[in-house]
DNA sequence: ATTGACTCCTGATGGC
DNA sequence: TGCCATCAGGAGTCAA
C-alpha cells in the first residue's frame, strides 16, 4: 500500500480541489471493500468539506456534520477528474462536487476502506489506538525506547505496528532500519536509547524525502493526477535482494520477517 | 499483555 | 498460449 508518503502525496493532490467545496453526490459503484461501504456515506451529499486531513494512512474528510474516512489499503488510489470519464474496472466509488470535479477511488485488491463517521471524524474507533505521527514532535527516541522495554518482537514489526507509530509500512521500515544500521530482526527491547535516536532520525528523513519525491511506485501507486512517485529510484535496500550494498558493497539479503519481505545488509545492520 | 499466524482480494510475474 | 505457484506497499482478528 500506499504508506505514509503515498497517502500524504494523495492528500496534497486532492486537498486543493476538495477543501471548502460542496459535495453534490456520492456514488458507490461497488461497495465490496475491506468492509462493505455503508449507505451512510451518502450523508455527505449536500455538505461542504470543512477540512481534509491525514492520520497515519487514513484520509479524513471532515464535513459540516460528520465525516468520511478513506483508506487506500494495498492497491487503492484516488484520482481527481476534471471532466467525466467512463468508470473502469475496480473504480469503487466517486465523490462528485457541485463544481463538476470528481474524486474517483480505484482499488483492485479491495483492501481499502470507505466509511462514514457521525460526529467528529477523529473519534472513530479505527483511529482511537493509533500511535504518534512520525513527523510530529511526539515521536521521539525516548518514547520508542520506553515503549520497547522488555519486548522481544523484531524491531521491524515493532515500528510497523500502528499503535507504536503510524505510517511506517514495509518499504520504509526496511529503508529506515538500513539507514540506522539496525538489523530488522533485532528484538525491539534490545536496542539502546542512542540507537533509537538514530532510528527516529532515519524514519523522519526517509519519510520526508519520499514525500518530496511524490512517494514510491513499485507497481500501482499513482497520485491524484495519475502520475507515479519517484522515490523508487532512491530506495537503498527495498526490492534490491542480491544487489550491492551502497555502503559496504556486500550483498543485500531478503528475508521474510513477520510474514513480510524484509531487505537488509547483514554487514551494515546489527 | 504480547506475539505470531491467518485472513481478506486481484493481478503481475515467472517457470514449465 | 496456458496453467500453476508465488508474491505484493495493510492491518484487523484470533488463538496461544
Tab-separated table of C-alpha atoms (C1' of nucleotides) in Angstrom:
chain	number	residue	atom	x	y	z
A	1	UNK	CA	0.000	0.000	0.000
A	2	UNK	CA	0.493	3.368	-0.021
A	3	UNK	CA	2.440	4.086	3.129
A	4	UNK	CA	2.535	7.485	4.792
A	5	UNK	CA	4.342	9.332	1.957
A	6	UNK	CA	1.939	7.985	-0.655
A	7	UNK	CA	-1.110	8.889	1.430
A	8	UNK	CA	0.383	12.338	2.081
A	9	UNK	CA	1.033	12.735	-1.652
A	10	UNK	CA	-2.577	11.798	-2.354
A	11	UNK	CA	-3.805	14.222	0.302
A	12	UNK	CA	-1.780	17.102	-1.135
A	13	UNK	CA	-3.009	16.262	-4.595
A	14	UNK	CA	-6.698	16.219	-3.768
A	15	UNK	CA	-6.965	18.769	-0.938
A	16	UNK	CA	-6.900	21.888	-3.131
A	17	UNK	CA	-9.863	20.597	-5.118
A	18	UNK	CA	-11.931	19.494	-2.139
A	19	UNK	CA	-11.432	21.998	0.663
A	20	UNK	CA	-14.376	24.305	1.011
A	21	UNK	CA	-16.294	22.669	-1.831
A	22	UNK	CA	-19.758	21.229	-1.571
A	23	UNK	CA	-20.355	17.549	-2.292
A	24	UNK	CA	-23.129	17.020	-4.820
A	25	UNK	CA	-23.232	13.248	-4.924
A	26	UNK	CA	-21.558	10.131	-3.609
A	27	UNK	CA	-21.817	7.203	-5.990
A	28	UNK	CA	-20.876	3.763	-4.749
A	29	UNK	CA	-20.451	1.534	-7.751
A	30	UNK	CA	-19.031	-1.488	-5.936
A	31	UNK	CA	-19.362	-1.489	-2.147
A	32	UNK	CA	-17.153	-4.545	-1.681
A	33	UNK	CA	-14.085	-3.167	0.071
A	34	UNK	CA	-12.454	-4.286	3.283
A	35	UNK	CA	-15.754	-3.574	4.972
A	36	UNK	CA	-18.892	-3.122	2.911
A	37	UNK	CA	-19.265	0.577	2.148
A	38	UNK	CA	-22.205	1.761	4.298
A	39	UNK	CA	-25.215	3.546	2.818
A	40	UNK	CA	-24.418	6.281	5.315
A	41	UNK	CA	-21.676	7.704	3.120
A	42	UNK	CA	-24.430	9.460	1.204
A	43	UNK	CA	-24.985	11.641	4.255
A	44	UNK	CA	-22.066	13.583	2.792
A	45	UNK	CA	-24.271	14.780	-0.061
A	46	UNK	CA	-25.069	18.462	0.163
A	47	UNK	CA	-22.366	19.071	2.726
A	48	UNK	CA	-19.317	21.258	2.481
A	49	UNK	CA	-15.831	19.850	3.000
A	50	UNK	CA	-14.534	21.714	6.015
A	51	UNK	CA	-11.105	20.145	6.021
A	52	UNK	CA	-9.121	17.286	4.598
A	53	UNK	CA	-6.523	15.623	6.792
A	54	UNK	CA	-4.359	12.576	7.162
A	55	UNK	CA	-3.995	10.445	10.277
A	56	UNK	CA	-1.478	7.681	9.723
A	57	UNK	CA	-2.554	6.123	6.477
A	58	UNK	CA	-6.157	7.230	6.845
A	59	UNK	CA	-7.553	10.151	4.889
A	60	UNK	CA	-10.128	12.085	6.861
A	61	UNK	CA	-12.773	14.196	5.159
A	62	UNK	CA	-14.244	16.478	7.755
A	63	UNK	CA	-17.714	17.721	6.826
A	64	UNK	CA	-20.118	20.182	8.406
A	65	UNK	CA	-21.851	17.250	10.095
A	66	UNK	CA	-19.817	14.065	10.474
A	67	UNK	CA	-17.189	12.939	8.029
A	68	UNK	CA	-15.706	10.309	5.780
A	69	UNK	CA	-12.733	8.021	6.268
A	70	UNK	CA	-10.836	6.697	3.276
A	71	UNK	CA	-8.064	4.111	3.450
A	72	UNK	CA	-6.166	3.109	0.322
A	73	UNK	CA	-5.348	-0.397	1.532
A	74	UNK	CA	-2.647	-2.091	-0.528
A	75	UNK	CA	-3.648	-1.067	-4.010
A	76	UNK	CA	-6.031	1.859	-3.687
A	77	UNK	CA	-5.669	5.209	-5.372
A	78	UNK	CA	-7.696	8.410	-5.594
A	79	UNK	CA	-7.818	10.433	-8.766
A	80	UNK	CA	-9.140	13.897	-9.369
A	81	UNK	CA	-11.158	14.043	-12.581
A	82	UNK	CA	-11.846	17.398	-14.196
A	83	UNK	CA	-14.174	16.004	-16.806
A	84	UNK	CA	-16.384	12.977	-16.837
A	85	UNK	CA	-14.747	9.668	-17.680
A	86	UNK	CA	-16.203	6.225	-18.088
A	87	UNK	CA	-15.635	4.235	-14.901
A	88	UNK	CA	-13.179	1.403	-15.278
A	89	UNK	CA	-12.693	-1.872	-13.539
A	90	UNK	CA	-12.241	-1.538	-9.767
A	91	UNK	CA	-13.491	2.055	-9.695
A	92	UNK	CA	-15.421	1.557	-6.471
A	93	UNK	CA	-16.809	4.985	-5.705
A	94	UNK	CA	-16.946	8.627	-6.753
A	95	UNK	CA	-17.285	11.768	-4.710
A	96	UNK	CA	-18.686	14.393	-7.041
A	97	UNK	CA	-18.546	18.077	-6.201
A	98	UNK	CA	-21.049	20.745	-7.118
A	99	UNK	CA	-18.454	22.388	-9.354
A	100	UNK	CA	-18.218	19.267	-11.506
A	101	UNK	CA	-14.908	17.920	-10.175
A	102	UNK	CA	-14.974	14.247	-9.308
A	103	UNK	CA	-12.832	12.241	-6.895
A	104	UNK	CA	-12.656	8.618	-8.023
A	105	UNK	CA	-11.413	5.696	-5.945
A	106	UNK	CA	-9.891	2.636	-7.616
A	107	UNK	CA	-8.767	-0.437	-5.690
A	108	UNK	CA	-8.106	-3.795	-7.396
A	109	UNK	CA	-7.349	-5.729	-4.231
A	110	UNK	CA	-10.228	-4.269	-2.266
A	111	UNK	CA	-8.301	-3.884	0.972
A	112	UNK	CA	-9.210	-0.227	1.060
A	113	UNK	CA	-11.999	1.314	3.083
A	114	UNK	CA	-14.660	3.998	2.752
A	115	UNK	CA	-16.541	4.728	5.944
A	116	UNK	CA	-18.947	7.210	7.411
A	117	UNK	CA	-18.450	8.757	10.845
A	118	UNK	CA	-21.160	10.503	12.811
A	119	UNK	CA	-19.677	13.301	14.857
A	120	UNK	CA	-16.018	14.283	14.906
A	121	UNK	CA	-14.138	12.259	12.330
A	122	UNK	CA	-11.154	11.706	14.662
A	123	UNK	CA	-13.390	9.950	17.154
A	124	UNK	CA	-13.733	6.826	15.031
A	125	UNK	CA	-12.718	3.601	16.718
A	126	UNK	CA	-10.160	2.819	13.990
A	127	UNK	CA	-8.193	5.914	14.934
A	128	UNK	CA	-8.524	5.605	18.683
A	129	UNK	CA	-5.477	3.495	19.403
A	130	UNK	CA	-3.073	4.861	16.834
A	131	UNK	CA	0.424	5.843	17.893
A	132	UNK	CA	2.025	9.221	17.223
A	133	UNK	CA	2.649	10.692	13.808
A	134	UNK	CA	6.290	10.004	12.895
A	135	UNK	CA	6.779	13.563	11.649
A	136	UNK	CA	5.428	15.110	14.841
A	137	UNK	CA	7.283	16.112	17.995
A	138	UNK	CA	5.554	13.315	19.900
A	139	UNK	CA	7.668	10.775	18.086
A	140	UNK	CA	10.935	10.669	19.970
A	141	UNK	CA	13.739	8.227	20.762
A	142	UNK	CA	12.754	8.400	24.407
A	143	UNK	CA	9.199	7.368	23.582
A	144	UNK	CA	10.287	4.432	21.405
A	145	UNK	CA	12.907	3.282	23.858
A	146	UNK	CA	10.481	3.261	26.771
A	147	UNK	CA	7.705	1.597	24.830
A	148	UNK	CA	10.016	-1.155	23.609
A	149	UNK	CA	11.217	-2.037	27.089
A	150	UNK	CA	11.182	-5.795	27.593
A	151	UNK	CA	9.647	-6.510	24.221
A	152	UNK	CA	11.051	-9.314	22.175
A	153	UNK	CA	9.432	-8.863	18.828
A	154	UNK	CA	11.559	-7.880	15.855
A	155	UNK	CA	12.218	-4.159	15.591
A	156	UNK	CA	10.811	-4.164	12.074
A	157	UNK	CA	7.459	-5.464	13.289
A	158	UNK	CA	7.596	-3.035	16.185
A	159	UNK	CA	7.885	0.071	14.010
A	160	UNK	CA	5.312	-1.246	11.539
A	161	UNK	CA	2.748	-1.513	14.322
A	162	UNK	CA	0.334	1.430	14.055
A	163	UNK	CA	-0.110	1.504	17.818
A	164	UNK	CA	3.599	2.248	18.159
A	165	UNK	CA	3.921	4.749	15.334
A	166	UNK	CA	1.691	5.286	12.308
A	167	UNK	CA	2.516	5.331	8.647
A	168	UNK	CA	5.653	3.187	8.533
A	169	UNK	CA	4.957	0.298	6.172
A	170	UNK	CA	7.023	-2.470	4.707
A	171	UNK	CA	9.137	-0.371	2.344
A	172	UNK	CA	10.078	2.472	4.658
A	173	UNK	CA	10.632	0.138	7.616
A	174	UNK	CA	13.335	-1.667	5.638
A	175	UNK	CA	14.824	1.600	4.418
A	176	UNK	CA	14.907	3.297	7.830
A	177	UNK	CA	16.468	0.269	9.527
A	178	UNK	CA	19.200	0.173	6.918
A	179	UNK	CA	19.863	3.880	7.375
A	180	UNK	CA	20.044	3.390	11.141
A	181	UNK	CA	22.259	0.296	10.859
A	182	UNK	CA	19.829	-1.873	12.808
A	183	UNK	CA	19.132	-5.484	11.857
A	184	UNK	CA	15.397	-5.872	11.169
A	185	UNK	CA	15.159	-8.963	13.351
A	186	UNK	CA	16.780	-7.462	16.423
A	187	UNK	CA	14.487	-7.606	19.448
A	188	UNK	CA	12.894	-4.187	19.956
A	189	UNK	CA	13.756	-4.268	23.661
A	190	UNK	CA	17.426	-4.815	22.961
A	191	UNK	CA	18.189	-1.544	21.248
A	192	UNK	CA	19.837	1.328	23.107
A	193	UNK	CA	18.311	4.779	23.511
A	194	UNK	CA	21.102	6.112	21.365
A	195	UNK	CA	20.365	3.772	18.504
A	196	UNK	CA	16.673	4.621	18.795
A	197	UNK	CA	17.665	8.234	18.277
A	198	UNK	CA	19.276	7.213	15.008
A	199	UNK	CA	16.215	5.235	14.035
A	200	UNK	CA	13.848	8.121	14.729
A	201	UNK	CA	16.028	10.384	12.587
A	202	UNK	CA	16.124	7.777	9.818
A	203	UNK	CA	12.338	7.291	9.812
A	204	UNK	CA	11.743	11.042	9.681
A	205	UNK	CA	14.342	11.516	6.982
A	206	UNK	CA	13.170	8.730	4.700
A	207	UNK	CA	9.512	9.740	5.015
A	208	UNK	CA	10.266	13.409	4.358
A	209	UNK	CA	12.379	12.639	1.316
A	210	UNK	CA	9.778	10.226	-0.036
A	211	UNK	CA	7.062	12.856	0.325
A	212	UNK	CA	9.231	15.297	-1.626
A	213	UNK	CA	9.561	12.760	-4.439
A	214	UNK	CA	5.844	12.037	-4.540
A	215	UNK	CA	6.132	8.623	-2.911
A	216	UNK	CA	7.233	5.223	-4.147
A	217	UNK	CA	5.566	3.413	-7.033
A	218	UNK	CA	6.518	-0.239	-7.182
A	219	UNK	CA	3.578	-1.292	-9.240
A	220	UNK	CA	0.362	0.588	-8.938
A	221	UNK	CA	0.612	3.692	-6.797
A	222	UNK	CA	-0.403	6.833	-8.643
A	223	UNK	CA	-1.082	10.297	-7.297
A	224	UNK	CA	-4.219	12.367	-7.791
A	225	UNK	CA	-3.099	13.219	-11.326
A	226	UNK	CA	-2.398	9.598	-12.177
A	227	UNK	CA	1.390	10.023	-12.094
A	228	UNK	CA	3.742	7.632	-10.268
A	229	UNK	CA	6.082	8.589	-7.415
A	230	UNK	CA	9.815	8.914	-7.947
A	231	UNK	CA	11.209	7.694	-4.649
A	232	UNK	CA	11.502	4.223	-6.182
A	233	UNK	CA	14.903	5.178	-7.566
A	234	UNK	CA	16.081	6.317	-4.141
A	235	UNK	CA	15.462	3.006	-2.402
A	236	UNK	CA	18.623	1.729	-0.724
A	237	UNK	CA	17.600	-1.831	0.101
A	238	UNK	CA	13.937	-2.449	-0.646
A	239	UNK	CA	13.437	-4.737	-3.631
A	240	UNK	CA	17.216	-4.964	-4.108
A	241	UNK	CA	17.859	-8.553	-2.989
A	242	UNK	CA	21.188	-9.740	-4.373
A	243	UNK	CA	22.247	-6.204	-5.262
A	244	UNK	CA	25.292	-4.425	-3.834
A	245	UNK	CA	25.017	-2.617	-0.531
A	246	UNK	CA	25.652	1.064	-1.298
A	247	UNK	CA	27.547	1.348	1.974
A	248	UNK	CA	29.822	-1.692	2.144
A	249	UNK	CA	29.492	-3.320	-1.257
A	250	UNK	CA	28.176	-6.552	0.267
A	251	UNK	CA	25.090	-8.390	-0.854
A	252	UNK	CA	21.596	-7.192	0.078
A	253	UNK	CA	19.515	-10.004	1.571
A	254	UNK	CA	15.814	-10.675	1.530
A	255	UNK	CA	14.157	-12.498	4.361
A	256	UNK	CA	10.579	-12.959	5.482
A	257	UNK	CA	10.040	-11.406	8.917
A	258	UNK	CA	6.531	-11.418	10.335
A	259	UNK	CA	5.126	-12.655	7.014
A	260	UNK	CA	6.546	-9.673	5.151
A	261	UNK	CA	9.569	-9.472	2.892
A	262	UNK	CA	12.395	-7.590	4.521
A	263	UNK	CA	15.548	-6.311	2.854
A	264	UNK	CA	18.766	-5.573	4.673
A	265	UNK	CA	22.548	-5.672	4.611
A	266	UNK	CA	23.801	-8.306	7.060
A	267	UNK	CA	27.122	-6.482	7.364
A	268	UNK	CA	25.906	-2.932	7.960
A	269	UNK	CA	22.909	-3.863	10.086
A	270	UNK	CA	23.365	-5.452	13.501
B	1	DA	C1'	-0.081	-8.339	27.704
B	2	DT	C1'	2.327	-9.758	23.836
B	3	DT	C1'	3.099	-12.114	19.802
B	4	DG	C1'	2.600	-14.506	15.552
B	5	DA	C1'	-0.379	-16.633	12.193
B	6	DC	C1'	-4.196	-16.037	9.353
B	7	DT	C1'	-7.251	-13.586	6.517
B	8	DC	C1'	-9.498	-10.594	3.124
B	9	DC	C1'	-8.776	-9.995	-2.804
B	10	DT	C1'	-6.978	-9.336	-7.561
B	11	DG	C1'	-3.240	-9.077	-10.646
B	12	DA	C1'	1.530	-9.417	-12.164
B	13	DT	C1'	5.213	-12.394	-12.868
B	14	DG	C1'	7.935	-16.385	-13.788
B	15	DG	C1'	8.634	-21.353	-14.549
B	16	DC	C1'	7.296	-25.260	-17.083
C	1	DT	C1'	-0.567	-19.842	-25.153
C	2	DG	C1'	-1.962	-21.970	-20.966
C	3	DC	C1'	-1.618	-23.494	-16.373
C	4	DC	C1'	0.075	-23.134	-11.842
C	5	DA	C1'	2.542	-21.313	-7.908
C	6	DT	C1'	4.211	-17.357	-5.710
C	7	DC	C1'	4.289	-12.793	-4.343
C	8	DA	C1'	2.599	-7.966	-3.484
C	9	DG	C1'	3.017	-1.389	-0.412
C	10	DG	C1'	-2.168	-3.119	5.162
C	11	DA	C1'	-3.992	-4.229	9.236
C	12	DG	C1'	-7.964	-6.297	11.946
C	13	DT	C1'	-8.872	-10.531	14.346
C	14	DC	C1'	-7.972	-14.597	16.657
C	15	DA	C1'	-5.639	-18.015	19.431
C	16	DA	C1'	-1.825	-19.398	22.128
